[in-house]
PDB file of C-alpha atoms in Angstrom:
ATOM      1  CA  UNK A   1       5.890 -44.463  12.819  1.00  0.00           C
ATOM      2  CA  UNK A   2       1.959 -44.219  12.957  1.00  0.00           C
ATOM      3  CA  UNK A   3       0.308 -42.015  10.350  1.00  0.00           C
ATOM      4  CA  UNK A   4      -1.931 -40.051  12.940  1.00  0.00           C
ATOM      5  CA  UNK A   5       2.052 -39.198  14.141  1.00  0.00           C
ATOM      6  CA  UNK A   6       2.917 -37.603  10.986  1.00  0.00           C
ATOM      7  CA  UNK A   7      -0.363 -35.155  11.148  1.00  0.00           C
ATOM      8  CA  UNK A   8      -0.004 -31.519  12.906  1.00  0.00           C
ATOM      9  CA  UNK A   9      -2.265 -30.862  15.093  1.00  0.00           C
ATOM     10  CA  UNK A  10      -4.849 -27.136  14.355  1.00  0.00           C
ATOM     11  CA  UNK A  11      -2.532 -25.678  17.753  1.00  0.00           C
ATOM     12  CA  UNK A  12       0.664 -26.932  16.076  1.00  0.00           C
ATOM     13  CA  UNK A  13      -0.345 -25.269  12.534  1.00  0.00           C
ATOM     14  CA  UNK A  14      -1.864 -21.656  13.860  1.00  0.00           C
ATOM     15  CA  UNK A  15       1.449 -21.470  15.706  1.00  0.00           C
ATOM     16  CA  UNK A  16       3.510 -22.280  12.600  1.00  0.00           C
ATOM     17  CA  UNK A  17       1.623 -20.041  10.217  1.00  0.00           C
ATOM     18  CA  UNK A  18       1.892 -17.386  12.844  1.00  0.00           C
ATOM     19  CA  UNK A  19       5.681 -17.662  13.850  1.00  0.00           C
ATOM     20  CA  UNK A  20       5.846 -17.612   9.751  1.00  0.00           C
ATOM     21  CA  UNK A  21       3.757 -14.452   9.653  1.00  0.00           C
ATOM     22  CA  UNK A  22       6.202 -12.676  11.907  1.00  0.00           C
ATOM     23  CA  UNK A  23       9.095 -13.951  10.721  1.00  0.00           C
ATOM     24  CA  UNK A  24       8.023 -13.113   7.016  1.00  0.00           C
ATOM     25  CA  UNK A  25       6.771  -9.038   8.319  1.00  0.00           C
ATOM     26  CA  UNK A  26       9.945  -8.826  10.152  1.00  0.00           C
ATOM     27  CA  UNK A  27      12.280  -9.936   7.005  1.00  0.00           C
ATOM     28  CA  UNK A  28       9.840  -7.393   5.489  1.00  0.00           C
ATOM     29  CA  UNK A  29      10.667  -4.307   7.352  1.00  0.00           C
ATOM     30  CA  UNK A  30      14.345  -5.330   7.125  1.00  0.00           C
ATOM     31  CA  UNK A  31      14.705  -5.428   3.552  1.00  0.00           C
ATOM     32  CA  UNK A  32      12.357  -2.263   3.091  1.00  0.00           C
ATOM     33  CA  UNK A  33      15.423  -0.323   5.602  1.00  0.00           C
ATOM     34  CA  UNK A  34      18.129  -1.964   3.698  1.00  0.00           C
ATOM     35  CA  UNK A  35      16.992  -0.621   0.135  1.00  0.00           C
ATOM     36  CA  UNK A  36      15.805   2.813   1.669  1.00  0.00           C
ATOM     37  CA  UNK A  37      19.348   3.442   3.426  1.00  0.00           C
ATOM     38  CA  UNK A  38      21.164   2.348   0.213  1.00  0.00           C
ATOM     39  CA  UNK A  39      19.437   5.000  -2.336  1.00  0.00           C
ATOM     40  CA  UNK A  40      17.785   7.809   0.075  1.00  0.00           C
ATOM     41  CA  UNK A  41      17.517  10.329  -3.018  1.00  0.00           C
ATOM     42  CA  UNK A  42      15.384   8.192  -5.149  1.00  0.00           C
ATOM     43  CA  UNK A  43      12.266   7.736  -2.247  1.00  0.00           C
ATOM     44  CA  UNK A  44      12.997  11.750  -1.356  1.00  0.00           C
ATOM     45  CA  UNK A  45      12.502  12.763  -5.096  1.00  0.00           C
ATOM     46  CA  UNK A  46       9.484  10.756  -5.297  1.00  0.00           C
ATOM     47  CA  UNK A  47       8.099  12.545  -2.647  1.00  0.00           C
ATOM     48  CA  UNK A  48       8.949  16.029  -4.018  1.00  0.00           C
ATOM     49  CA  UNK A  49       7.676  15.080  -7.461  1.00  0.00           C
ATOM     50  CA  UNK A  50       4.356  14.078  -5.958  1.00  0.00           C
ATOM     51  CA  UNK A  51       4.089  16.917  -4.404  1.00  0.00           C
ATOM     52  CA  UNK A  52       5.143  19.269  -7.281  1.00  0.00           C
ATOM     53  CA  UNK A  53       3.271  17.629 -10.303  1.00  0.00           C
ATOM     54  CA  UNK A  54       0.077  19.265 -10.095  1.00  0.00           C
ATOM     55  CA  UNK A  55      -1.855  15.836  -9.158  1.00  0.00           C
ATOM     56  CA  UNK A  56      -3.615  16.533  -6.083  1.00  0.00           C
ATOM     57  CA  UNK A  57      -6.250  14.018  -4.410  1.00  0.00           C
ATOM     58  CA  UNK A  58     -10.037  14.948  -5.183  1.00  0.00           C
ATOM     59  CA  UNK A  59     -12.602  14.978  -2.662  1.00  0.00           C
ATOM     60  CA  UNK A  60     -15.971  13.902  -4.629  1.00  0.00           C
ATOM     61  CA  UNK A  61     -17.856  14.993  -1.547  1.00  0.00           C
ATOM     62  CA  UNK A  62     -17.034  18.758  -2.159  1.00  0.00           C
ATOM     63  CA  UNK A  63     -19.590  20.264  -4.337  1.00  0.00           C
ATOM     64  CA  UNK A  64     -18.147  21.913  -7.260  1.00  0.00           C
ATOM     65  CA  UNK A  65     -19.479  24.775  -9.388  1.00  0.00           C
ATOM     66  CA  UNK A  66     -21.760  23.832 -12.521  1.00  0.00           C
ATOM     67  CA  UNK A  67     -21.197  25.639 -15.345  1.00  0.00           C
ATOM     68  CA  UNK A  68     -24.769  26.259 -17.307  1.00  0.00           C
ATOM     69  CA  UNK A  69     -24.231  25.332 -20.554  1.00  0.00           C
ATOM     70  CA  UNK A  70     -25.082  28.386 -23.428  1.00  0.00           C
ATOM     71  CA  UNK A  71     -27.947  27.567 -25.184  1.00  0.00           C
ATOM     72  CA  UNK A  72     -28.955  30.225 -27.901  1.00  0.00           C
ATOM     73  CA  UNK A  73     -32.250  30.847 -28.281  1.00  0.00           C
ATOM     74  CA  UNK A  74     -34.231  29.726 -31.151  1.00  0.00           C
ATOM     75  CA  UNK A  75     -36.242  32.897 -32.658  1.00  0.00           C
TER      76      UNK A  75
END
């Protein structure tokens, strides 16, 4: 066996990493059904205790009101 037969070739390794890719995503979305059919509460009461903790996103690019600081006067 020749040592240039031994070497993949760039077509031969894009096509590996990519059937890997797929293969790895789909194993992926398997598992992720698996675990979410065998506890449905605990990903439902997540959800619900986002929702009810008082955390809420911020939007920064809403101006907010400035409160003027008191300053007393000097006399």
């Amino acid at each position: 066996m020749q040592p240039s037969e031994l070497v993949m070739n760039p077509k031969q390794v894009f096509l590996s990493v990519l059937l890997f890719g797929v293969a790895g995503l789909l194993l992926f979305m398997y598992l992720q059904v698996c675990i979410e059919e065998q506890h449905p509460g605990k990903v439902e009461k997540r959800r619900e205790q986002r929702a009810t903790s008082g955390w809420e996103p911020v939007n920064y690019l809403q101006s907010t009101p400035r409160i003027k600081p008191q300053v007393p006067h000097a006399q």
